[in-house]
XYZ file of C-alpha atoms in Angstrom:
751
model
C -0.002 -0.010 0.005
C 1.022 3.632 -0.486
C 1.735 5.217 2.818
C 1.716 8.983 3.551
C 4.615 10.646 5.197
C 4.294 10.112 8.905
C 3.208 13.133 10.896
C 2.177 15.113 7.989
C -0.105 17.860 9.588
C 0.617 16.486 13.109
C 2.050 18.814 15.777
C 3.474 18.260 19.210
C 1.040 17.337 21.775
C -1.831 16.681 19.318
C -3.198 13.201 19.322
C -4.474 11.906 15.822
C -8.019 10.490 15.674
C -8.382 6.875 16.459
C -8.990 4.192 13.769
C -9.953 0.836 15.127
C -10.435 -0.194 18.601
C -7.800 -0.387 21.409
C -10.083 -1.361 24.221
C -8.699 -4.963 24.153
C -5.386 -3.629 25.498
C -6.585 -3.217 29.038
C -7.029 -6.467 30.789
C -6.387 -8.432 27.636
C -5.350 -12.081 27.648
C -3.511 -11.640 24.347
C -0.108 -13.070 24.755
C 1.412 -10.058 23.152
C -0.745 -7.574 25.011
C -1.073 -7.156 28.798
C 1.670 -9.612 30.160
C 1.514 -8.840 33.882
C 0.378 -12.453 34.590
C 2.448 -15.628 34.452
C 5.008 -15.950 31.583
C 4.320 -18.219 28.625
C 6.734 -20.351 26.527
C 6.582 -17.826 23.615
C 9.272 -15.489 22.637
C 7.590 -13.159 20.149
C 9.300 -9.859 20.796
C 12.235 -8.226 22.515
C 12.662 -9.528 26.141
C 9.838 -12.054 25.321
C 6.737 -9.759 25.529
C 5.492 -6.294 25.260
C 6.229 -5.533 29.015
C 9.826 -6.722 28.515
C 9.798 -9.076 31.396
C 12.484 -11.354 29.771
C 10.730 -14.372 31.433
C 9.601 -17.669 29.910
C 8.256 -21.045 30.980
C 10.494 -22.657 28.398
C 13.631 -24.387 29.523
C 17.034 -23.137 28.407
C 20.419 -24.976 27.843
C 22.306 -26.460 30.877
C 25.782 -27.906 31.074
C 28.637 -25.896 29.437
C 26.661 -24.875 26.368
C 27.385 -26.060 22.790
C 26.628 -24.118 19.544
C 24.445 -26.362 17.381
C 24.239 -24.080 14.431
C 25.231 -20.448 13.368
C 24.083 -18.266 10.518
C 26.291 -17.029 7.697
C 25.614 -13.282 8.549
C 27.517 -10.520 10.239
C 26.906 -7.005 11.557
C 25.278 -5.372 14.508
C 23.735 -7.463 17.309
C 19.886 -7.476 17.376
C 17.533 -9.499 19.436
C 15.861 -12.718 17.898
C 12.243 -13.461 18.031
C 10.431 -16.854 17.488
C 7.200 -18.180 16.162
C 6.113 -21.511 14.689
C 9.518 -23.033 14.393
C 11.172 -20.023 12.744
C 13.719 -17.528 14.375
C 13.771 -14.008 13.009
C 16.691 -11.574 13.478
C 18.091 -8.482 12.001
C 21.793 -8.351 10.774
C 24.099 -6.556 8.389
C 26.594 -3.654 8.056
C 25.813 -1.264 5.209
C 22.989 -3.452 3.895
C 21.005 -4.531 6.865
C 18.089 -7.195 6.457
C 15.726 -9.135 8.411
C 16.475 -12.901 8.251
C 14.336 -15.958 8.836
C 15.991 -19.256 9.969
C 14.666 -22.674 10.766
C 14.703 -22.991 14.428
C 16.050 -26.614 14.375
C 18.536 -26.653 11.528
C 19.480 -23.044 11.132
C 18.698 -23.110 7.437
C 18.060 -19.638 6.065
C 14.372 -19.490 4.899
C 14.378 -15.885 3.522
C 16.139 -12.469 3.686
C 14.243 -9.252 3.539
C 16.617 -6.149 2.738
C 15.867 -3.110 4.919
C 18.944 -0.913 4.283
C 18.582 1.049 7.573
C 20.049 0.047 10.850
C 17.605 -2.435 12.448
C 16.983 -2.014 16.145
C 17.118 -4.951 18.369
C 13.483 -4.832 19.313
C 11.711 -6.920 16.531
C 8.313 -8.532 17.054
C 6.407 -11.309 15.416
C 2.618 -12.036 15.702
C 0.159 -14.214 13.794
C 2.347 -14.521 10.610
C 3.760 -10.987 10.486
C 7.276 -9.849 11.480
C 7.595 -6.238 12.631
C 11.013 -4.487 12.470
C 12.187 -1.114 13.582
C 14.711 0.700 11.533
C 14.389 4.009 9.583
C 10.752 3.056 9.590
C 8.389 0.478 10.916
C 8.340 -2.572 8.537
C 5.655 -5.259 8.433
C 6.933 -8.478 6.735
C 5.072 -11.595 5.892
C 6.585 -14.211 8.225
C 6.560 -17.036 5.553
C 8.041 -15.055 2.689
C 9.667 -11.892 4.039
C 7.575 -9.767 1.551
C 6.729 -6.383 2.813
C 3.101 -5.868 3.845
C 3.371 -2.268 4.740
C 5.937 0.319 5.885
C 5.551 3.589 7.732
C 8.581 5.982 7.924
C 9.568 6.885 11.508
C 13.101 8.434 11.457
C 15.640 6.852 13.760
C 13.403 4.433 15.598
C 14.558 3.120 18.906
C 12.426 0.062 18.718
C 8.984 -1.165 18.933
C 6.474 -3.256 20.967
C 3.462 -5.090 19.920
C 0.313 -5.275 22.065
C -3.280 -6.298 21.131
C -3.610 -5.272 17.521
C -1.217 -2.259 17.740
C 2.474 -1.606 17.061
C 4.000 1.117 19.264
C 7.143 2.462 17.960
C 9.588 5.189 19.552
C 11.872 7.427 17.675
C 14.949 9.115 19.058
C 15.489 13.001 19.441
C 12.226 14.940 19.606
C 10.117 11.853 18.863
C 7.664 10.776 17.949
C 5.922 7.812 19.663
C 3.410 6.414 17.343
C 0.692 3.678 17.513
C 0.074 1.898 14.189
C -2.717 -0.494 13.378
C -0.842 -3.883 13.049
C -2.722 -5.164 10.012
C -2.585 -2.164 7.773
C 0.052 0.309 9.278
C -2.477 3.035 9.588
C -1.660 5.589 12.222
C -3.810 5.646 15.359
C -2.100 8.388 17.230
C 1.305 10.166 17.370
C 2.987 12.019 20.115
C 6.094 14.385 19.739
C 7.833 12.997 22.886
C 11.525 12.755 23.383
C 12.585 9.128 24.029
C 15.865 7.172 24.232
C 14.723 3.565 24.623
C 12.361 1.046 23.248
C 8.762 1.435 24.707
C 7.144 -1.113 26.909
C 3.389 -1.894 27.079
C 1.337 -3.314 29.850
C -2.118 -2.804 31.481
C -3.383 -0.249 28.905
C -0.191 2.023 29.098
C 2.872 2.598 27.030
C 6.008 3.259 29.038
C 8.990 5.163 27.557
C 12.263 6.753 28.940
C 13.246 10.189 27.969
C 16.543 12.044 28.778
C 15.822 12.223 32.486
C 12.187 11.145 32.848
C 9.850 8.173 32.879
C 6.694 8.613 30.895
C 3.385 6.763 30.961
C 1.077 7.118 27.993
C -2.533 6.008 27.580
C -2.141 3.161 24.920
C -5.718 3.827 23.456
C -5.603 7.642 23.193
C -1.826 8.508 23.193
C -2.435 11.046 26.108
C 0.165 11.289 28.981
C -0.976 9.542 32.132
C 1.984 10.793 34.309
C 5.560 11.779 33.978
C 8.224 11.304 36.750
C 11.853 12.438 36.957
C 14.577 9.775 36.861
C 18.345 9.949 36.215
C 19.583 10.621 32.669
C 20.251 7.669 30.314
C 17.990 4.843 31.343
C 17.474 1.459 29.822
C 14.126 0.111 28.471
C 11.381 -0.075 31.042
C 10.315 -3.529 32.421
C 6.808 -3.830 33.789
C 5.315 -6.460 36.148
C 3.044 -6.732 39.112
C 1.573 -3.222 38.467
C 5.167 -1.582 38.733
C 7.552 -0.303 36.129
C 11.349 -0.562 36.550
C 14.131 1.383 34.934
C 17.891 1.092 35.317
C 19.969 4.146 34.860
C 23.565 5.238 35.138
C 23.118 5.885 38.899
C 20.092 3.947 40.162
C 17.465 1.340 39.714
C 14.045 2.961 40.033
C 10.646 1.214 40.812
C 7.450 3.312 40.076
C 3.766 2.478 40.577
C 2.546 1.782 36.991
C -0.880 3.443 37.598
C 0.165 6.625 39.453
C 3.923 7.077 38.712
C 4.666 7.231 42.412
C 8.302 6.104 43.277
C 8.173 2.987 45.425
C 11.936 2.483 45.927
C 15.409 3.121 44.608
C 18.489 0.894 44.427
C 21.835 2.598 44.073
C 24.132 1.415 41.188
C 25.054 1.937 37.635
C 22.555 -0.021 35.600
C 22.509 1.902 32.260
C 22.506 -0.478 29.332
C 21.003 -3.321 31.108
C 17.730 -5.129 30.154
C 15.930 -6.329 33.287
C 14.105 -9.599 33.624
C 11.416 -10.439 36.218
C 9.753 -13.536 37.521
C 7.644 -14.424 40.572
C 8.234 -11.084 42.234
C 12.003 -10.970 41.636
C 14.043 -8.746 39.376
C 17.182 -10.048 37.757
C 19.754 -7.610 36.321
C 23.422 -6.945 35.878
C 25.639 -3.640 36.375
C 27.933 -2.183 38.796
C 27.640 -1.085 42.446
C 30.021 1.002 44.562
C 31.717 -0.456 47.527
C 33.906 2.139 49.130
C 36.107 3.582 46.437
C 35.679 0.577 44.199
C 33.042 -0.235 41.479
C 32.083 -3.870 41.475
C 30.633 -5.655 38.431
C 27.873 -8.049 39.486
C 24.620 -9.705 38.772
C 21.767 -9.172 41.214
C 18.400 -10.574 42.306
C 16.129 -7.846 43.792
C 12.724 -8.117 45.505
C 10.488 -6.242 43.106
C 8.120 -5.148 45.971
C 10.701 -3.729 48.344
C 13.950 -3.247 46.522
C 15.836 -5.600 48.942
C 18.690 -7.484 47.338
C 18.094 -11.176 47.514
C 21.567 -12.261 46.231
C 24.465 -10.847 44.309
C 27.170 -12.553 42.151
C 30.373 -10.655 41.718
C 32.450 -11.217 38.490
C 34.417 -8.841 36.351
C 32.668 -10.126 33.234
C 29.202 -9.540 34.637
C 28.808 -5.968 33.415
C 25.716 -4.415 32.223
C 23.883 -6.484 29.556
C 20.583 -8.160 28.692
C 19.069 -10.675 31.157
C 16.490 -13.261 30.664
C 15.145 -15.836 33.129
C 13.561 -19.235 32.998
C 12.164 -21.214 36.112
C 15.646 -22.581 36.767
C 18.207 -20.309 35.301
C 19.159 -16.636 34.801
C 20.978 -15.963 31.436
C 23.065 -12.788 31.297
C 24.438 -11.623 27.934
C 27.199 -8.982 28.443
C 29.431 -7.363 25.941
C 31.298 -10.540 24.891
C 30.000 -13.295 27.181
C 26.965 -15.256 28.078
C 26.489 -16.449 31.684
C 24.109 -19.032 33.099
C 23.372 -18.433 36.750
C 21.364 -20.431 39.167
C 18.165 -18.579 39.697
C 17.882 -19.294 43.287
C 21.542 -18.531 44.495
C 23.253 -16.630 41.605
C 25.966 -19.280 41.401
C 27.601 -19.325 38.162
C 26.824 -22.677 36.349
C 28.747 -21.856 33.092
C 29.763 -18.976 30.919
C 31.005 -18.728 27.302
C 33.291 -16.079 25.886
C 32.793 -14.906 22.238
C 34.847 -12.574 19.859
C 31.984 -10.401 18.757
C 29.433 -8.212 20.637
C 26.540 -10.263 22.162
C 22.957 -9.144 21.785
C 19.849 -9.806 23.737
C 19.018 -13.524 23.798
C 15.922 -15.536 23.390
C 14.916 -18.957 24.949
C 12.899 -21.794 23.428
C 12.916 -25.557 23.587
C 16.003 -25.975 25.599
C 18.019 -23.562 23.321
C 19.362 -20.075 23.890
C 19.330 -18.090 20.602
C 21.748 -15.129 20.618
C 23.012 -12.742 18.049
C 26.842 -12.592 18.301
C 28.240 -9.953 15.908
C 25.290 -10.261 13.586
C 25.696 -14.053 13.461
C 22.679 -15.888 15.036
C 23.749 -18.840 17.224
C 21.706 -21.668 18.626
C 23.262 -22.719 22.055
C 22.065 -25.995 23.374
C 23.014 -28.087 26.443
C 26.572 -29.486 26.283
C 29.619 -30.372 28.349
C 31.886 -27.542 27.284
C 34.028 -26.033 29.888
C 33.351 -22.517 30.998
C 34.908 -19.792 28.772
C 35.202 -21.949 25.652
C 32.248 -22.442 23.327
C 32.202 -25.627 21.405
C 30.483 -25.849 18.058
C 29.196 -28.616 15.763
C 28.669 -25.746 13.057
C 31.422 -25.205 10.620
C 32.774 -21.679 9.757
C 32.975 -20.498 6.186
C 36.711 -21.109 5.574
C 37.605 -24.829 4.976
C 39.577 -25.698 7.995
C 40.379 -29.102 6.418
C 41.702 -27.757 3.193
C 45.096 -29.189 2.025
C 47.685 -26.481 2.745
C 50.667 -25.725 0.464
C 54.229 -25.972 1.636
C 55.193 -23.387 4.207
C 56.840 -20.161 2.901
C 57.637 -16.975 4.733
C 57.940 -13.436 3.368
C 60.054 -12.386 6.280
C 59.779 -9.069 8.196
C 61.936 -6.551 10.052
C 59.448 -6.507 12.896
C 61.071 -6.670 16.249
C 59.378 -9.064 18.722
C 61.595 -7.683 21.452
C 61.932 -10.983 23.180
C 65.664 -10.339 23.789
C 64.926 -6.885 25.322
C 66.124 -3.470 24.321
C 69.168 -1.314 25.239
C 68.265 2.248 25.949
C 70.203 5.557 25.637
C 68.739 8.994 26.277
C 69.489 12.744 26.505
C 67.467 15.800 27.422
C 67.460 19.494 27.920
C 65.491 21.717 30.250
C 64.969 25.470 29.639
C 63.239 27.839 32.055
C 62.617 31.590 31.922
C 65.300 33.347 34.007
C 62.961 35.014 36.432
C 60.686 32.030 36.877
C 60.052 31.249 40.501
C 60.282 27.576 40.008
C 62.834 24.704 39.916
C 62.262 22.270 37.078
C 63.886 18.919 37.313
C 63.749 16.110 34.804
C 65.452 12.660 34.534
C 65.391 9.557 32.371
C 66.810 6.657 34.361
C 67.468 3.086 33.077
C 69.566 1.710 30.318
C 67.483 -1.353 29.256
C 64.079 -2.792 28.738
C 64.101 -6.467 29.637
C 61.419 -8.609 31.230
C 64.026 -11.310 32.379
C 65.833 -8.771 34.615
C 64.450 -7.494 37.979
C 62.838 -4.082 38.520
C 65.811 -2.402 36.786
C 64.736 -3.810 33.437
C 62.584 -0.669 32.714
C 63.204 3.042 32.073
C 61.517 5.736 34.090
C 60.958 9.289 32.989
C 60.359 11.807 35.848
C 59.308 15.476 35.696
C 58.997 17.517 38.807
C 58.314 21.214 39.253
C 58.773 22.962 42.660
C 57.307 26.369 43.406
C 60.124 28.482 44.951
C 57.861 31.659 44.974
C 55.603 33.292 47.492
C 52.310 32.718 45.694
C 50.444 29.922 44.264
C 51.147 29.033 40.487
C 48.811 27.508 37.999
C 49.061 26.048 34.582
C 46.542 24.295 32.216
C 47.087 20.701 31.087
C 45.225 17.804 29.547
C 44.305 14.783 31.524
C 45.722 13.251 33.590
C 47.090 15.866 36.035
C 49.586 17.276 36.393
C 51.277 17.054 32.931
C 48.990 15.081 30.867
C 49.931 12.171 28.479
C 53.574 11.826 27.501
C 54.165 10.652 23.970
C 57.407 9.587 22.422
C 57.315 9.897 18.580
C 59.604 8.687 15.735
C 58.987 9.284 12.030
C 57.022 6.014 11.880
C 55.319 5.457 15.197
C 54.758 6.549 18.671
C 54.934 5.011 22.013
C 53.248 6.065 25.200
C 55.084 5.541 28.546
C 52.782 4.246 31.251
C 51.749 6.019 34.484
C 49.143 4.806 37.051
C 47.551 8.287 36.751
C 45.960 6.963 33.569
C 43.879 4.449 35.426
C 43.069 6.892 38.257
C 41.990 9.749 35.993
C 38.331 9.963 35.140
C 39.210 11.421 31.691
C 41.728 9.045 30.170
C 40.591 5.962 28.317
C 42.897 3.043 28.392
C 42.706 -0.662 27.580
C 45.199 -3.644 28.023
C 45.236 -3.976 24.290
C 45.675 -0.517 22.750
C 47.058 1.574 25.691
C 45.664 5.088 25.647
C 42.677 5.164 23.273
C 41.402 8.623 24.019
C 41.209 11.597 26.342
C 38.091 13.611 27.181
C 38.201 17.091 25.666
C 38.660 18.960 28.939
C 40.951 21.633 30.179
C 42.418 20.982 33.641
C 44.318 23.315 35.914
C 47.245 22.174 37.959
C 47.996 24.321 41.106
C 51.368 24.473 42.948
C 51.165 26.269 46.386
C 54.379 27.950 47.564
C 57.193 25.533 48.580
C 55.343 22.557 47.120
C 56.112 20.239 44.104
C 54.138 18.439 41.505
C 55.694 15.542 39.830
C 54.962 12.505 37.611
C 56.820 9.401 36.591
C 56.305 7.550 33.344
C 57.626 4.098 32.562
C 58.795 2.284 29.453
C 58.813 -1.462 29.965
C 58.223 -4.685 28.018
C 54.530 -3.961 28.382
C 54.586 -0.591 26.650
C 52.364 -0.732 23.607
C 53.907 -0.777 20.252
C 57.481 -0.777 21.597
C 59.966 -1.078 18.669
C 63.544 -0.113 18.005
C 64.126 3.568 16.973
C 64.858 7.039 18.128
C 61.906 8.816 19.774
C 61.606 12.502 20.478
C 59.713 14.004 23.414
C 58.656 17.593 24.319
C 56.820 19.000 27.282
C 56.156 22.807 27.402
C 54.061 24.606 30.043
C 53.355 28.276 31.012
C 52.897 28.944 34.600
C 50.853 31.932 35.880
C 50.574 33.487 39.338
C 47.442 32.599 41.303
C 46.077 36.037 40.891
C 45.586 36.412 37.178
C 44.362 39.983 37.754
C 47.801 41.328 37.470
C 48.058 40.621 33.705
C 51.332 38.774 34.127
C 52.394 36.996 30.928
C 53.531 33.964 33.029
C 56.744 31.984 32.984
C 57.519 29.234 30.431
C 59.514 26.101 30.809
C 60.184 23.323 28.164
C 61.773 19.858 28.324
C 63.009 18.249 25.138
C 64.817 15.006 24.697
C 65.199 11.742 22.902
C 65.224 8.062 23.828
C 66.883 5.565 21.580
C 65.841 1.956 21.698
C 68.193 -0.719 20.250
C 67.124 -4.262 19.880
C 69.366 -6.725 21.604
C 70.699 -9.289 19.150
C 68.871 -12.559 19.139
C 69.262 -15.512 16.664
C 66.338 -16.441 14.369
C 65.483 -19.297 16.646
C 64.434 -22.783 15.749
C 61.069 -23.291 14.164
C 58.659 -24.875 16.538
C 55.423 -24.574 14.485
C 54.991 -23.765 10.847
C 52.057 -21.639 9.741
C 50.294 -21.990 6.325
C 47.222 -20.234 4.768
C 45.150 -23.275 3.770
C 42.109 -21.483 2.352
C 40.699 -18.070 1.696
C 37.004 -17.114 1.037
C 36.299 -15.952 -2.426
C 34.321 -12.646 -2.421
C 31.484 -11.792 -4.812
C 32.389 -9.668 -7.879
C 30.186 -6.798 -6.781
C 32.191 -6.310 -3.513
C 34.456 -3.384 -3.830
C 37.703 -4.990 -2.576
C 39.846 -8.097 -2.357
C 41.985 -9.580 0.537
C 45.264 -11.388 0.576
C 46.893 -13.138 3.611
C 50.694 -13.775 3.829
C 52.552 -15.565 6.521
C 55.616 -13.554 7.474
C 57.170 -15.551 10.322
C 56.745 -19.049 11.782
C 56.474 -19.714 15.441
C 59.987 -20.223 16.762
C 61.517 -20.582 20.235
C 62.486 -16.906 20.242
C 59.310 -15.237 18.871
C 55.632 -15.855 18.018
C 54.417 -16.208 14.385
C 53.178 -13.343 12.319
C 50.717 -12.861 9.374
C 49.853 -9.876 7.165
C 46.369 -9.101 5.851
C 46.113 -6.668 2.944
C 42.893 -5.132 1.464
C 42.758 -3.496 -1.844
C 39.999 -1.416 -3.633
C 39.815 -3.139 -7.001
C 37.266 -0.864 -8.491
C 37.814 2.479 -10.441
C 35.697 4.523 -7.948
C 36.225 5.841 -4.495
C 34.264 3.647 -2.059
C 33.337 3.264 1.526
C 33.906 -0.026 3.318
C 32.429 -0.997 6.668
C 33.560 -3.700 9.096
C 33.006 -4.759 12.518
C 35.489 -3.054 14.919
C 38.940 -2.349 13.728
C 40.050 -2.205 10.087
C 41.047 -3.972 7.916
C 40.526 -7.267 9.825
C 39.228 -7.336 13.432
C 38.657 -11.051 13.939
C 41.093 -11.928 16.681
C 40.085 -15.482 17.434
C 40.453 -18.406 15.096
C 38.128 -21.422 15.653
C 39.842 -24.780 15.434
C 38.736 -28.466 16.102
C 37.582 -29.625 19.533
C 37.374 -26.125 21.070
C 40.988 -25.163 20.348
C 41.687 -21.528 19.380
C 44.389 -19.270 17.911
C 44.485 -15.495 18.861
C 45.757 -12.609 16.762
C 47.369 -9.616 18.399
C 47.515 -6.447 16.216
C 51.308 -5.899 15.733
C 51.029 -2.118 15.986
C 50.126 -2.503 19.683
C 51.999 -5.647 20.456
C 54.567 -5.589 23.357
C 56.878 -8.514 24.477
C 55.151 -8.442 27.896
C 51.847 -9.432 26.251
C 52.930 -12.987 25.667
C 54.396 -15.908 27.539
C 55.832 -19.108 26.051
C 53.967 -22.414 26.819
C 55.493 -25.780 27.563
C 54.527 -26.838 23.913
C 56.515 -24.022 22.381
C 53.543 -21.734 21.614
C 53.213 -18.139 22.718
C 50.224 -17.347 24.867
C 48.703 -13.854 25.227
C 48.180 -12.550 28.799
C 44.715 -11.187 27.706
C 42.266 -11.535 24.922
C 42.506 -8.396 22.772
C 38.813 -8.374 21.534
C 37.444 -7.831 24.944
C 39.037 -4.377 25.155
C 37.518 -3.119 21.814
C 34.224 -1.185 21.963
C 31.138 -2.230 20.163
C 30.244 -0.695 16.771
C 31.487 -0.463 13.288
C 34.412 1.043 11.515
C 34.022 2.943 8.157
C 36.903 3.585 5.839
C 37.070 5.285 2.442
C 39.334 3.843 -0.297
C 40.470 5.368 -3.585
C 40.772 3.112 -6.585
C 43.747 0.821 -6.134
C 44.360 1.994 -2.572
C 45.373 -0.676 -0.079
C 45.434 -1.162 3.715
C 47.699 -3.604 5.472
C 47.693 -4.906 9.081
C 50.159 -7.182 10.649
C 49.128 -9.621 13.389
C 51.157 -11.723 15.918
C 49.901 -15.315 16.042
C 49.406 -16.727 19.543
C 47.400 -19.533 21.238
C 44.332 -19.046 23.334
C 44.977 -18.920 27.089
C 41.934 -21.065 27.918
C 42.220 -23.862 25.425
C 44.647 -26.694 24.522
C 47.576 -25.781 22.228
C 47.181 -26.274 18.585
C 48.105 -29.630 17.126
C 50.061 -30.594 13.958
C 47.607 -30.394 11.024
C 44.959 -28.254 12.767
C 43.074 -25.686 10.837
C 41.857 -22.488 12.393
C 39.191 -20.316 10.727
C 39.311 -16.469 11.136
C 36.294 -14.540 9.807
C 35.200 -10.915 9.518
C 32.151 -9.170 8.202
C 32.350 -6.289 5.617
C 29.900 -4.177 3.771
C 29.917 -1.621 0.845
C 27.181 0.123 -0.888
C 26.104 -2.985 -2.739
C 26.595 -6.019 -0.589
C 27.426 -7.359 2.822
C 29.935 -10.172 2.814
C 31.738 -12.619 5.371
C 35.354 -12.987 4.389
C 37.947 -15.130 6.114
C 40.803 -17.509 5.836
C 41.964 -20.842 7.436
C 45.373 -20.905 9.133
C 46.977 -24.340 9.380
C 49.542 -25.308 11.975
C 52.454 -27.925 11.505
C 55.198 -29.601 13.370
C 58.241 -28.913 11.271
C 59.669 -32.272 12.259
C 56.711 -34.365 11.133
């Protein structure tokens, strides 16, 4: 049907005339309508139902969890919904679509291109799938054909109740009610919202910037509005109450009046709450003294009293669902199964892509991991490692060629570095300060004692009679110190990075960003401010070379009213890192690319993979991935996370894994040698990378290259002779989304 532009002629606060009857919403027994009663075994929309209770009578998987099948898709993580043996999910990068998969086998039944970013809150009812993207889409559940579409810019998601679809848009709104069969608009309100709406007991609940809003589902008129913290999650409704987690608190309000019943302190932004039999289940962080603790919680919904907590670093904010026996928590890269009564961790699985909101049906947990739908059934896999009967796209069993290595001048730094340095300090003659600077240490070596590092210390003492001040970036007092050469930079470490509220750091990439903020450092008379930075074998990207440094500040008297120009000081210097000589070492494991996935002709680029170094007793292996735009036009290419290849875990037989460390951030201290001769990372790099996508523009013929250090997984058995490991990554251009990857085989050179 031809639809008019949404909101044509509508103005803020004006409710459109009703078409159809909404009276069935209040007190309805419709499974997709009022759901404040007992849960069902269905999972027909986000968090199971329109009230987002996340509860089901169906059983989920126990044991360690095993992947029965997975889909050949990639992209952003959306929540699956299930009806009549079919699982529906949104996926894609630049070309997003709704997909239908057979619930038992995982076979793709159809794909419906949408094009816009599909929100995680899908719904399915009586043969129609409803999707929220740049508009509300109604698709035939059997064929994927579009039944109707109504354009609602930047939708946050939708809920289905009775015979009505309720959709919320970001920014200034609107919230709309659409007749489910035809898409005809029943009412529209210009209300600012930031989450998916929830529906129960004849009301639509939505969260704005700092308020919780209840709207009459039949008329669109506001019943009540209450102030909460900014940035809340989607509301959950049960037992006549509505619950919202925010960055500071968990709030409980009476659903009919809006009166606040109780508040629980904690950071619960980004968590989806589940509730069953008068208990809430959620995950987030709570403060204990000066420390923030990540945990899952069970909370009495009537009183706000905490029933149990389970502390675990990986139990951060995420999406929670509950069965009669088990609480499942999907966090950024993990899925946990907790005992519902005690919170004890029964098992958990770690993935390499962002994990979406799960669904439960027939003993299976369906979850979107990086745009790929997984069916997780009961199994005996150990915690942390997900086993799979499904095969990845690259052929892990392909016959590899003979090993050959291109070689590289990359320094693995296993033998350490000798260090020499020099510096100069200049201070205005009349400056009432004493500036001291020192670089101490002549080597970087993990095998030596504490002297196997270099320290860089700057101290400024106020010798004057009044307070001095100077501006700086975070962290105080002197900001981030960078050492730069013509080709790269390294950032010496200081604990002030972790302690600062403005510096973003990870164990993988070091300093990833600094909040744009001007700080002022104050030095009272007779006092000193100082900072010490350290170069060690854990310094990100440490490589041989000569690195320059420069620190310059202008100090002003505390009373700026005297218009003093201030006093300047500057520190300049250089640090030279020379690799200690080591032999090439004996080859312990050969590496060979056995298979690469062929890309469709319509995709803009092509990939190649080269093995540069084998695994030896003196260094890990190394590969190089290259992308080239093979068209004659400038093109945009999108991928998950880092470019050009962000898949850090290769999947091998019987749960074994290989891990790639990006060489531009590698440091010798990141790896340890195992008894089998492999090199093992001290952390998994993908867990330090934020969600989202990376978009890069390429001119015709332009290339991009990334080197990776090849290590084994710290939680699996070492690779065996003849194993194949599949690495995959999703990509998208204007025409097509693709999944590209390669298989890397390992060999014992003596066999």
